[in-house]
Amino acid sequence: MLADLARQLEKLDADGLTRRPPTLQAPCGPVATIDGRTLISFASNDYLGLANDPAVIDAAIDGARHWGVGAGASALVSGHFAPHAELERRLAEFVGYPRALFFSTGYLANIGIVPTLVGRGDAVFADRLNHASLIDAVQLSRADSHRYPHGDLAALERLLVSRPARRRLILTDAVFSMDGDVAPLPELLDLAERYDAWLVIDDAHGFGVLGHQGRGSLDHCCLKKSPRIVYMGTLGKAAGVSGAFVAAEATVIDWLLQRARSHIFTTASPPLLANALLAALDLIAEGESRRMHLAGLRAQLRSGLADTRWRLLPSPTAIQPVLVGDNHEVVAVAAALAERGLWVPAIRPPTVPAGQARLRVSLSAAHATAHVSQLVDALRALD
Ligand SMILES: *Cc1c(COP(=O)(O)O)cnc(C)c1O
């Protein structure tokens, strides 16, 4: 086995696909320190700059002093503390659903939701560009899996017409993590209603960023309330901390609480993090100026690159991908940017389809306009 793994690693290397996690020596923020070097970072999903916010840090410290550092057990046994309960109540109210359930991560939330709602003999209809956690969730569920081309409502409708099943679930990212575009949520809900399916929406990149007060993609799309919607938001991106939640009808949440294995068989998230998240939620709700600044940075980047060879995907969000195509070229461009003191991740297959390697520029309200100017100048110099 070792020889076989070594051969496969060599092949990854030859294809320009070897990945190594950089070790950071300073907190998450617009400027990163790696190997003693300082780089302007466009690499995190800390879209509102809350990961190192003083009020959130204070809430975490207060939380640690009051609640200690560990939850001690899974939520159902003895790990569900007052800050968890308060957070679930506040999150449900914030996104406008009757109840919410807190998970330790978005990955765990997704692999909890899908197998709890569907199983053998049921059917799942999933956008091809959905996040890996939703793809894994479908496999775990053992439901029949039907994938439709990205955003292709006609293809989805054909599948819904031709694939009957006891229960049917449409699964979609709300904001696609490597493209930054927003799913056609009202149209998806319309199809769910017409063809008796449910709609699971993963809003990892919309919660906190899109919609009134950062309430997320449902608000952004003016989606009407529906009992068919199961909404998942993550709390490690715009919320700056860690964790995720599912919001839905009370019956759905109660069922998840009884059955979601990734909630039941894992130690609960430390209550100090729930405490920090309560503070982050206040900052999200009051964060209009952060979101305005973020929108300004996005406009600055797009207009700065408009007359160059760099092709920005048409994203209305903080995720601004620059399509390059070739794996080796994207690595070379990222290296050239790094030489100029800029850190932009090169995203390659299998994270994106073959031939669509890209730079994933991730903007944050913590960036100054000068940071974006440096990125624009460097990309123009490499044009
Ligand atoms: C990041 C992400 C997740 C996973 O969330 P974590 O809290 O990081 O585990 C799920 N879905 C999408 C679309 C994501 O981008």
mmCIF file of C-alpha atoms and ligand atoms in Angstrom:
data_model
loop_
_atom_site.group_PDB
_atom_site.id
_atom_site.type_symbol
_atom_site.label_atom_id
_atom_site.label_comp_id
_atom_site.label_asym_id
_atom_site.label_seq_id
_atom_site.Cartn_x
_atom_site.Cartn_y
_atom_site.Cartn_z
ATOM 1 C CA MET A 1 0.000 0.000 0.000
ATOM 2 C CA LEU A 2 2.799 2.454 0.826
ATOM 3 C CA ALA A 3 4.356 2.037 -2.626
ATOM 4 C CA ASP A 4 0.959 2.535 -4.230
ATOM 5 C CA LEU A 5 0.260 5.701 -2.216
ATOM 6 C CA ALA A 6 3.722 7.056 -3.064
ATOM 7 C CA ARG A 7 3.035 6.489 -6.769
ATOM 8 C CA GLN A 8 -0.283 8.300 -6.519
ATOM 9 C CA LEU A 9 1.356 11.208 -4.684
ATOM 10 C CA GLU A 10 3.968 11.442 -7.468
ATOM 11 C CA LYS A 11 1.175 11.568 -10.017
ATOM 12 C CA LEU A 12 -0.521 14.415 -8.122
ATOM 13 C CA ASP A 13 2.788 16.248 -8.136
ATOM 14 C CA ALA A 14 3.233 15.728 -11.868
ATOM 15 C CA ASP A 15 -0.274 17.113 -12.461
ATOM 16 C CA GLY A 16 0.421 20.214 -10.376
ATOM 17 C CA LEU A 17 -2.153 19.068 -7.819
ATOM 18 C CA THR A 18 -0.114 18.616 -4.640
ATOM 19 C CA ARG A 19 -1.508 20.691 -1.796
ATOM 20 C CA ARG A 20 0.223 21.794 1.400
ATOM 21 C CA PRO A 21 -1.388 23.788 4.169
ATOM 22 C CA PRO A 22 0.560 26.975 4.865
ATOM 23 C CA THR A 23 1.236 27.593 8.564
ATOM 24 C CA LEU A 24 0.091 31.042 9.667
ATOM 25 C CA GLN A 25 1.834 32.936 12.437
ATOM 26 C CA ALA A 26 -0.706 35.720 12.985
ATOM 27 C CA PRO A 27 -4.509 35.793 13.462
ATOM 28 C CA CYS A 28 -6.929 35.584 10.562
ATOM 29 C CA GLY A 29 -7.107 39.038 8.977
ATOM 30 C CA PRO A 30 -6.357 41.051 5.854
ATOM 31 C CA VAL A 31 -2.627 40.592 6.392
ATOM 32 C CA ALA A 32 -1.202 37.098 6.965
ATOM 33 C CA THR A 33 2.211 36.078 8.235
ATOM 34 C CA ILE A 34 3.665 32.907 6.749
ATOM 35 C CA ASP A 35 7.280 31.783 7.261
ATOM 36 C CA GLY A 36 8.103 35.224 8.633
ATOM 37 C CA ARG A 37 6.752 36.905 5.486
ATOM 38 C CA THR A 38 3.815 39.293 5.491
ATOM 39 C CA LEU A 39 1.242 38.890 2.734
ATOM 40 C CA ILE A 40 -2.011 40.670 1.996
ATOM 41 C CA SER A 41 -4.465 37.818 2.205
ATOM 42 C CA PHE A 42 -7.392 37.208 -0.111
ATOM 43 C CA ALA A 43 -7.637 33.660 1.124
ATOM 44 C CA SER A 44 -10.094 33.521 4.009
ATOM 45 C CA ASN A 45 -13.892 33.390 4.149
ATOM 46 C CA ASP A 46 -13.951 35.868 7.010
ATOM 47 C CA TYR A 47 -16.127 38.139 4.875
ATOM 48 C CA LEU A 48 -17.049 40.624 7.578
ATOM 49 C CA GLY A 49 -13.732 40.632 9.437
ATOM 50 C CA LEU A 50 -15.250 39.141 12.608
ATOM 51 C CA ALA A 51 -12.721 36.328 13.137
ATOM 52 C CA ASN A 52 -10.438 38.673 15.045
ATOM 53 C CA ASP A 53 -12.984 41.244 16.208
ATOM 54 C CA PRO A 54 -12.430 42.546 19.769
ATOM 55 C CA ALA A 55 -16.106 42.210 20.801
ATOM 56 C CA VAL A 56 -16.252 38.613 19.583
ATOM 57 C CA ILE A 57 -12.939 37.804 21.288
ATOM 58 C CA ASP A 58 -14.240 39.316 24.541
ATOM 59 C CA ALA A 59 -17.381 37.218 24.305
ATOM 60 C CA ALA A 60 -15.237 34.099 23.782
ATOM 61 C CA ILE A 61 -13.102 34.982 26.821
ATOM 62 C CA ASP A 62 -16.174 35.696 28.967
ATOM 63 C CA GLY A 63 -17.633 32.449 27.691
ATOM 64 C CA ALA A 64 -14.509 30.520 28.670
ATOM 65 C CA ARG A 65 -14.456 32.091 32.166
ATOM 66 C CA HIS A 66 -18.130 31.346 32.696
ATOM 67 C CA TRP A 67 -18.529 27.989 30.933
ATOM 68 C CA GLY A 68 -15.024 26.544 30.772
ATOM 69 C CA VAL A 69 -13.502 25.291 27.552
ATOM 70 C CA GLY A 70 -15.237 21.997 26.787
ATOM 71 C CA ALA A 71 -18.860 20.852 26.476
ATOM 72 C CA GLY A 72 -18.010 17.487 28.029
ATOM 73 C CA ALA A 73 -20.435 15.387 26.015
ATOM 74 C CA SER A 74 -22.732 15.352 23.022
ATOM 75 C CA ALA A 75 -25.663 17.766 23.081
ATOM 76 C CA LEU A 76 -28.245 15.072 23.817
ATOM 77 C CA VAL A 77 -26.307 13.649 26.766
ATOM 78 C CA SER A 78 -25.087 16.666 28.747
ATOM 79 C CA GLY A 79 -23.419 19.051 26.283
ATOM 80 C CA HIS A 80 -26.269 21.463 25.541
ATOM 81 C CA PHE A 81 -25.648 24.645 27.551
ATOM 82 C CA ALA A 82 -27.588 27.883 27.962
ATOM 83 C CA PRO A 83 -25.504 29.743 25.294
ATOM 84 C CA HIS A 84 -26.315 26.955 22.790
ATOM 85 C CA ALA A 85 -30.038 27.256 23.539
ATOM 86 C CA GLU A 86 -29.940 31.043 23.286
ATOM 87 C CA LEU A 87 -27.984 30.875 20.020
ATOM 88 C CA GLU A 88 -30.469 28.440 18.457
ATOM 89 C CA ARG A 89 -33.361 30.676 19.464
ATOM 90 C CA ARG A 90 -31.668 33.811 18.088
ATOM 91 C CA LEU A 91 -30.623 32.154 14.813
ATOM 92 C CA ALA A 92 -34.128 30.843 14.124
ATOM 93 C CA GLU A 93 -35.607 34.257 14.762
ATOM 94 C CA PHE A 94 -32.931 35.965 12.634
ATOM 95 C CA VAL A 95 -33.578 33.873 9.513
ATOM 96 C CA GLY A 96 -37.326 33.698 10.127
ATOM 97 C CA TYR A 97 -37.935 30.005 10.769
ATOM 98 C CA PRO A 98 -39.671 28.452 13.783
ATOM 99 C CA ARG A 99 -36.662 26.531 15.126
ATOM 100 C CA ALA A 100 -32.955 26.000 14.605
ATOM 101 C CA LEU A 101 -30.425 23.325 15.533
ATOM 102 C CA PHE A 102 -26.741 24.120 16.093
ATOM 103 C CA PHE A 103 -24.072 21.806 14.639
ATOM 104 C CA SER A 104 -20.305 21.855 15.228
ATOM 105 C CA THR A 105 -19.508 22.520 11.551
ATOM 106 C CA GLY A 106 -21.254 22.954 8.223
ATOM 107 C CA TYR A 107 -19.830 19.676 6.998
ATOM 108 C CA LEU A 108 -21.432 17.886 9.932
ATOM 109 C CA ALA A 109 -24.713 19.753 9.417
ATOM 110 C CA ASN A 110 -24.944 18.668 5.774
ATOM 111 C CA ILE A 111 -24.068 15.038 6.388
ATOM 112 C CA GLY A 112 -26.627 15.151 9.190
ATOM 113 C CA ILE A 113 -29.510 16.711 7.263
ATOM 114 C CA VAL A 114 -29.646 14.632 4.105
ATOM 115 C CA PRO A 115 -29.512 11.061 5.482
ATOM 116 C CA THR A 116 -31.985 12.043 8.197
ATOM 117 C CA LEU A 117 -34.565 13.246 5.677
ATOM 118 C CA VAL A 118 -34.120 10.719 2.852
ATOM 119 C CA GLY A 119 -32.943 7.114 2.482
ATOM 120 C CA ARG A 120 -33.099 4.111 0.185
ATOM 121 C CA GLY A 121 -35.920 4.487 -2.330
ATOM 122 C CA ASP A 122 -35.983 8.272 -2.036
ATOM 123 C CA ALA A 123 -34.450 10.647 -4.554
ATOM 124 C CA VAL A 124 -32.094 13.611 -4.352
ATOM 125 C CA PHE A 125 -31.700 16.235 -7.098
ATOM 126 C CA ALA A 126 -28.469 18.149 -6.760
ATOM 127 C CA ASP A 127 -26.719 20.981 -8.605
ATOM 128 C CA ARG A 128 -23.452 19.717 -10.089
ATOM 129 C CA LEU A 129 -21.434 22.437 -8.417
ATOM 130 C CA ASN A 130 -22.715 21.763 -4.906
ATOM 131 C CA HIS A 131 -20.189 21.730 -2.078
ATOM 132 C CA ALA A 132 -18.424 18.435 -1.330
ATOM 133 C CA SER A 133 -20.216 18.106 2.000
ATOM 134 C CA LEU A 134 -23.585 17.910 0.202
ATOM 135 C CA ILE A 135 -22.185 15.363 -2.244
ATOM 136 C CA ASP A 136 -20.935 13.206 0.624
ATOM 137 C CA ALA A 137 -24.274 13.660 2.398
ATOM 138 C CA VAL A 138 -26.136 12.160 -0.587
ATOM 139 C CA GLN A 139 -23.824 9.132 -0.614
ATOM 140 C CA LEU A 140 -24.379 8.576 3.089
ATOM 141 C CA SER A 141 -28.163 8.767 2.611
ATOM 142 C CA ARG A 142 -28.232 5.922 0.035
ATOM 143 C CA ALA A 143 -30.998 7.803 -1.799
ATOM 144 C CA ASP A 144 -30.957 7.775 -5.615
ATOM 145 C CA SER A 145 -28.799 10.680 -6.750
ATOM 146 C CA HIS A 146 -29.623 12.830 -9.766
ATOM 147 C CA ARG A 147 -27.279 15.697 -10.578
ATOM 148 C CA TYR A 148 -28.329 18.522 -12.874
ATOM 149 C CA PRO A 149 -25.983 20.906 -14.727
ATOM 150 C CA HIS A 150 -25.196 24.026 -12.729
ATOM 151 C CA GLY A 151 -28.284 26.248 -12.431
ATOM 152 C CA ASP A 152 -30.115 24.373 -15.215
ATOM 153 C CA LEU A 153 -33.767 24.604 -14.155
ATOM 154 C CA ALA A 154 -35.082 22.897 -17.305
ATOM 155 C CA ALA A 155 -32.829 19.896 -16.695
ATOM 156 C CA LEU A 156 -33.943 19.773 -13.070
ATOM 157 C CA GLU A 157 -37.586 19.907 -14.125
ATOM 158 C CA ARG A 158 -37.077 17.012 -16.568
ATOM 159 C CA LEU A 159 -35.563 14.961 -13.757
ATOM 160 C CA LEU A 160 -38.394 15.838 -11.386
ATOM 161 C CA VAL A 161 -40.926 14.754 -14.011
ATOM 162 C CA SER A 162 -39.216 11.450 -14.747
ATOM 163 C CA ARG A 163 -37.936 10.291 -11.349
ATOM 164 C CA PRO A 164 -40.753 9.643 -8.931
ATOM 165 C CA ALA A 165 -39.898 8.612 -5.391
ATOM 166 C CA ARG A 166 -41.483 8.479 -1.952
ATOM 167 C CA ARG A 167 -39.570 11.565 -0.818
ATOM 168 C CA ARG A 168 -37.647 13.974 -2.975
ATOM 169 C CA LEU A 169 -35.093 16.543 -1.975
ATOM 170 C CA ILE A 170 -33.581 19.299 -4.104
ATOM 171 C CA LEU A 171 -30.143 20.235 -2.786
ATOM 172 C CA THR A 172 -28.350 23.437 -3.628
ATOM 173 C CA ASP A 173 -25.671 25.800 -2.461
ATOM 174 C CA ALA A 174 -27.215 29.280 -2.188
ATOM 175 C CA VAL A 175 -23.916 30.942 -3.123
ATOM 176 C CA PHE A 176 -21.566 28.603 -4.986
ATOM 177 C CA SER A 177 -18.295 28.508 -3.146
ATOM 178 C CA MET A 178 -15.888 28.493 -6.101
ATOM 179 C CA ASP A 179 -17.951 30.640 -8.494
ATOM 180 C CA GLY A 180 -19.635 33.135 -6.177
ATOM 181 C CA ASP A 181 -22.927 33.114 -8.071
ATOM 182 C CA VAL A 182 -26.328 32.886 -6.371
ATOM 183 C CA ALA A 183 -28.664 29.948 -7.064
ATOM 184 C CA PRO A 184 -32.099 30.752 -8.593
ATOM 185 C CA LEU A 185 -33.807 30.108 -5.264
ATOM 186 C CA PRO A 186 -37.350 31.346 -6.093
ATOM 187 C CA GLU A 187 -37.415 29.165 -9.218
ATOM 188 C CA LEU A 188 -36.080 26.193 -7.264
ATOM 189 C CA LEU A 189 -38.776 26.640 -4.621
ATOM 190 C CA ASP A 190 -41.391 26.894 -7.363
ATOM 191 C CA LEU A 191 -40.210 23.550 -8.817
ATOM 192 C CA ALA A 192 -40.185 22.016 -5.326
ATOM 193 C CA GLU A 193 -43.789 23.073 -4.829
ATOM 194 C CA ARG A 194 -44.972 21.979 -8.254
ATOM 195 C CA TYR A 195 -43.314 18.568 -8.088
ATOM 196 C CA ASP A 196 -43.761 17.830 -4.396
ATOM 197 C CA ALA A 197 -40.103 17.997 -3.406
ATOM 198 C CA TRP A 198 -38.265 19.610 -0.496
ATOM 199 C CA LEU A 199 -35.553 22.214 -0.887
ATOM 200 C CA VAL A 200 -32.341 22.099 1.161
ATOM 201 C CA ILE A 201 -30.378 25.347 0.868
ATOM 202 C CA ASP A 202 -26.719 25.577 1.949
ATOM 203 C CA ASP A 203 -26.038 29.260 2.640
ATOM 204 C CA ALA A 204 -22.439 28.960 3.848
ATOM 205 C CA HIS A 205 -21.388 32.015 1.826
ATOM 206 C CA GLY A 206 -24.582 34.064 1.981
ATOM 207 C CA PHE A 207 -25.365 34.103 5.689
ATOM 208 C CA GLY A 208 -24.089 37.362 7.197
ATOM 209 C CA VAL A 209 -23.213 38.820 3.785
ATOM 210 C CA LEU A 210 -26.407 38.909 1.729
ATOM 211 C CA GLY A 211 -29.873 40.212 2.532
ATOM 212 C CA HIS A 212 -31.238 42.780 4.959
ATOM 213 C CA GLN A 213 -29.029 42.821 8.092
ATOM 214 C CA GLY A 214 -27.076 39.891 6.614
ATOM 215 C CA ARG A 215 -29.990 37.516 7.096
ATOM 216 C CA GLY A 216 -28.748 35.556 4.104
ATOM 217 C CA SER A 217 -29.691 34.404 0.634
ATOM 218 C CA LEU A 218 -33.373 33.761 1.361
ATOM 219 C CA ASP A 219 -33.825 37.411 2.231
ATOM 220 C CA HIS A 220 -31.560 38.489 -0.666
ATOM 221 C CA CYS A 221 -33.796 36.592 -3.119
ATOM 222 C CA CYS A 222 -37.013 37.704 -1.349
ATOM 223 C CA LEU A 223 -37.875 34.044 -1.062
ATOM 224 C CA LYS A 224 -41.289 33.512 0.428
ATOM 225 C CA LYS A 225 -41.457 31.404 3.584
ATOM 226 C CA SER A 226 -42.197 27.770 2.898
ATOM 227 C CA PRO A 227 -42.401 24.691 5.109
ATOM 228 C CA ARG A 228 -40.570 22.872 2.293
ATOM 229 C CA ILE A 229 -37.350 24.762 2.924
ATOM 230 C CA VAL A 230 -34.566 23.399 5.098
ATOM 231 C CA TYR A 231 -32.013 26.184 5.510
ATOM 232 C CA MET A 232 -28.388 25.600 6.523
ATOM 233 C CA GLY A 233 -26.064 28.465 7.430
ATOM 234 C CA THR A 234 -22.464 28.155 8.565
ATOM 235 C CA LEU A 235 -20.856 30.183 11.324
ATOM 236 C CA GLY A 236 -17.159 29.861 10.494
ATOM 237 C CA LYS A 237 -17.250 32.199 7.486
ATOM 238 C CA ALA A 238 -18.976 35.598 7.739
ATOM 239 C CA ALA A 239 -19.802 34.925 11.405
ATOM 240 C CA GLY A 240 -16.068 34.551 12.015
ATOM 241 C CA VAL A 241 -16.173 31.737 14.568
ATOM 242 C CA SER A 242 -17.091 28.098 13.944
ATOM 243 C CA GLY A 243 -20.200 25.971 13.654
ATOM 244 C CA ALA A 244 -23.400 25.836 11.619
ATOM 245 C CA PHE A 245 -27.134 25.710 12.054
ATOM 246 C CA VAL A 246 -30.180 24.290 10.377
ATOM 247 C CA ALA A 247 -33.412 26.297 10.469
ATOM 248 C CA ALA A 248 -36.766 24.837 9.411
ATOM 249 C CA GLU A 249 -40.224 23.817 10.569
ATOM 250 C CA ALA A 250 -40.282 22.712 14.202
ATOM 251 C CA THR A 251 -41.144 19.141 13.176
ATOM 252 C CA VAL A 252 -38.113 18.942 10.879
ATOM 253 C CA ILE A 253 -35.806 20.279 13.572
ATOM 254 C CA ASP A 254 -37.212 17.876 16.138
ATOM 255 C CA TRP A 255 -36.649 14.974 13.746
ATOM 256 C CA LEU A 256 -33.044 16.104 13.100
ATOM 257 C CA LEU A 257 -32.502 16.317 16.848
ATOM 258 C CA GLN A 258 -33.721 12.720 17.241
ATOM 259 C CA ARG A 259 -31.921 11.257 14.241
ATOM 260 C CA ALA A 260 -29.040 13.313 12.783
ATOM 261 C CA ARG A 261 -26.017 11.126 13.533
ATOM 262 C CA SER A 262 -23.490 13.930 13.078
ATOM 263 C CA HIS A 263 -25.292 15.809 15.845
ATOM 264 C CA ILE A 264 -25.917 12.855 18.158
ATOM 265 C CA PHE A 265 -22.549 11.097 17.977
ATOM 266 C CA THR A 266 -20.186 14.007 18.384
ATOM 267 C CA THR A 267 -19.121 16.063 21.374
ATOM 268 C CA ALA A 268 -20.997 19.356 21.430
ATOM 269 C CA SER A 269 -19.197 22.510 20.330
ATOM 270 C CA PRO A 270 -17.692 24.387 23.327
ATOM 271 C CA PRO A 271 -20.279 26.742 24.860
ATOM 272 C CA LEU A 272 -17.682 29.545 24.754
ATOM 273 C CA LEU A 273 -18.027 29.459 20.962
ATOM 274 C CA ALA A 274 -21.808 29.833 21.222
ATOM 275 C CA ASN A 275 -21.149 32.830 23.463
ATOM 276 C CA ALA A 276 -18.798 34.303 20.844
ATOM 277 C CA LEU A 277 -21.383 33.617 18.149
ATOM 278 C CA LEU A 278 -24.062 35.546 20.043
ATOM 279 C CA ALA A 279 -21.765 38.581 19.899
ATOM 280 C CA ALA A 280 -20.992 37.898 16.223
ATOM 281 C CA LEU A 281 -24.711 37.732 15.469
ATOM 282 C CA ASP A 282 -25.188 41.229 16.938
ATOM 283 C CA LEU A 283 -22.335 42.525 14.749
ATOM 284 C CA ILE A 284 -23.811 40.845 11.669
ATOM 285 C CA ALA A 285 -27.212 42.434 12.291
ATOM 286 C CA GLU A 286 -25.614 45.855 12.832
ATOM 287 C CA GLY A 287 -23.082 45.280 10.065
ATOM 288 C CA GLU A 288 -24.546 47.358 7.233
ATOM 289 C CA SER A 289 -21.408 49.513 7.008
ATOM 290 C CA ARG A 290 -19.207 46.406 6.791
ATOM 291 C CA ARG A 291 -21.379 45.037 3.981
ATOM 292 C CA MET A 292 -21.337 48.399 2.167
ATOM 293 C CA HIS A 293 -17.545 48.520 2.376
ATOM 294 C CA LEU A 294 -17.354 44.949 1.044
ATOM 295 C CA ALA A 295 -19.573 45.895 -1.915
ATOM 296 C CA GLY A 296 -17.267 48.856 -2.611
ATOM 297 C CA LEU A 297 -14.187 46.600 -2.641
ATOM 298 C CA ARG A 298 -15.905 44.256 -5.063
ATOM 299 C CA ALA A 299 -16.729 47.137 -7.430
ATOM 300 C CA GLN A 300 -13.131 48.402 -7.116
ATOM 301 C CA LEU A 301 -11.680 45.004 -8.064
ATOM 302 C CA ARG A 302 -14.039 44.474 -10.980
ATOM 303 C CA SER A 303 -13.550 47.904 -12.505
ATOM 304 C CA GLY A 304 -9.784 47.690 -11.926
ATOM 305 C CA LEU A 305 -9.543 44.497 -14.009
ATOM 306 C CA ALA A 306 -12.253 45.306 -16.569
ATOM 307 C CA ASP A 307 -9.896 46.068 -19.486
ATOM 308 C CA THR A 308 -7.400 43.240 -18.832
ATOM 309 C CA ARG A 309 -7.122 39.613 -19.911
ATOM 310 C CA TRP A 310 -8.217 38.485 -16.457
ATOM 311 C CA ARG A 311 -11.682 36.968 -16.623
ATOM 312 C CA LEU A 312 -13.695 37.521 -13.495
ATOM 313 C CA LEU A 313 -16.709 35.241 -13.151
ATOM 314 C CA PRO A 314 -19.973 37.235 -12.829
ATOM 315 C CA SER A 315 -20.237 37.014 -9.067
ATOM 316 C CA PRO A 316 -22.313 39.454 -6.990
ATOM 317 C CA THR A 317 -20.729 38.206 -3.751
ATOM 318 C CA ALA A 318 -17.463 38.455 -1.799
ATOM 319 C CA ILE A 319 -16.118 35.500 -3.777
ATOM 320 C CA GLN A 320 -14.469 36.891 -6.926
ATOM 321 C CA PRO A 321 -12.949 34.079 -8.995
ATOM 322 C CA VAL A 322 -10.450 34.842 -11.755
ATOM 323 C CA LEU A 323 -10.637 32.030 -14.306
ATOM 324 C CA VAL A 324 -7.209 30.845 -15.525
ATOM 325 C CA GLY A 325 -7.864 27.307 -16.799
ATOM 326 C CA ASP A 326 -4.569 25.453 -16.643
ATOM 327 C CA ASN A 327 -3.396 23.952 -13.325
ATOM 328 C CA HIS A 328 0.259 24.846 -13.777
ATOM 329 C CA GLU A 329 -0.516 28.359 -14.989
ATOM 330 C CA VAL A 330 -2.771 29.136 -12.047
ATOM 331 C CA VAL A 331 -0.027 27.993 -9.680
ATOM 332 C CA ALA A 332 2.490 30.192 -11.532
ATOM 333 C CA VAL A 333 0.211 33.243 -11.332
ATOM 334 C CA ALA A 334 -0.421 32.655 -7.630
ATOM 335 C CA ALA A 335 3.348 32.382 -7.102
ATOM 336 C CA ALA A 336 3.937 35.631 -9.003
ATOM 337 C CA LEU A 337 1.344 37.358 -6.827
ATOM 338 C CA ALA A 338 2.998 35.939 -3.707
ATOM 339 C CA GLU A 339 6.310 37.456 -4.856
ATOM 340 C CA ARG A 340 4.496 40.785 -4.889
ATOM 341 C CA GLY A 341 3.241 40.210 -1.342
ATOM 342 C CA LEU A 342 -0.266 39.008 -2.218
ATOM 343 C CA TRP A 343 -1.862 35.747 -1.191
ATOM 344 C CA VAL A 344 -4.590 34.502 -3.517
ATOM 345 C CA PRO A 345 -5.336 30.751 -3.456
ATOM 346 C CA ALA A 346 -5.002 28.768 -6.674
ATOM 347 C CA ILE A 347 -8.037 26.478 -6.856
ATOM 348 C CA ARG A 348 -7.549 23.350 -8.892
ATOM 349 C CA PRO A 349 -9.387 20.086 -9.571
ATOM 350 C CA PRO A 350 -10.960 18.240 -7.829
ATOM 351 C CA THR A 351 -12.304 21.364 -6.104
ATOM 352 C CA VAL A 352 -13.308 22.750 -9.529
ATOM 353 C CA PRO A 353 -13.873 20.904 -12.853
ATOM 354 C CA ALA A 354 -10.800 19.990 -14.938
ATOM 355 C CA GLY A 355 -9.640 22.879 -17.149
ATOM 356 C CA GLN A 356 -11.269 25.490 -14.928
ATOM 357 C CA ALA A 357 -8.488 26.198 -12.459
ATOM 358 C CA ARG A 358 -8.839 29.673 -11.007
ATOM 359 C CA LEU A 359 -7.631 32.225 -8.525
ATOM 360 C CA ARG A 360 -10.244 32.552 -5.807
ATOM 361 C CA VAL A 361 -10.124 36.138 -4.625
ATOM 362 C CA SER A 362 -12.035 36.352 -1.394
ATOM 363 C CA LEU A 363 -12.805 39.865 -0.220
ATOM 364 C CA SER A 364 -13.445 40.873 3.366
ATOM 365 C CA ALA A 365 -14.790 43.988 5.046
ATOM 366 C CA ALA A 366 -11.463 43.918 6.927
ATOM 367 C CA HIS A 367 -9.617 44.810 3.698
ATOM 368 C CA ALA A 368 -8.743 48.424 3.024
ATOM 369 C CA THR A 369 -9.153 49.842 -0.469
ATOM 370 C CA ALA A 370 -5.327 50.038 -0.567
ATOM 371 C CA HIS A 371 -5.161 46.228 -0.254
ATOM 372 C CA VAL A 372 -7.425 45.795 -3.281
ATOM 373 C CA SER A 373 -5.438 48.443 -5.201
ATOM 374 C CA GLN A 374 -2.289 46.393 -4.656
ATOM 375 C CA LEU A 375 -3.998 43.289 -6.012
ATOM 376 C CA VAL A 376 -5.323 45.166 -9.053
ATOM 377 C CA ASP A 377 -1.888 46.680 -9.738
ATOM 378 C CA ALA A 378 -0.166 43.304 -9.451
ATOM 379 C CA LEU A 379 -2.634 41.557 -11.763
ATOM 380 C CA ARG A 380 -2.344 44.412 -14.261
ATOM 381 C CA ALA A 381 1.437 44.045 -14.160
ATOM 382 C CA LEU A 382 1.048 40.331 -14.919
ATOM 383 C CA ASP A 383 -1.512 40.945 -17.700
HETATM 384 C C1 LIG B 1 -17.507 25.860 3.947
HETATM 385 C C2 LIG B 1 -18.728 25.200 3.413
HETATM 386 C C3 LIG B 1 -19.357 24.169 4.099
HETATM 387 C C4 LIG B 1 -18.761 23.539 5.321
HETATM 388 O O1 LIG B 1 -18.873 24.369 6.413
HETATM 389 P P1 LIG B 1 -17.810 24.217 7.604
HETATM 390 O O2 LIG B 1 -18.450 24.897 8.739
HETATM 391 O O3 LIG B 1 -16.563 24.837 7.121
HETATM 392 O O4 LIG B 1 -17.650 22.730 7.830
HETATM 393 C C5 LIG B 1 -20.546 23.683 3.603
HETATM 394 N N1 LIG B 1 -21.077 24.162 2.458
HETATM 395 C C6 LIG B 1 -20.475 25.124 1.752
HETATM 396 C C7 LIG B 1 -21.109 25.621 0.499
HETATM 397 C C8 LIG B 1 -19.282 25.662 2.201
HETATM 398 O O5 LIG B 1 -18.667 26.607 1.483
#
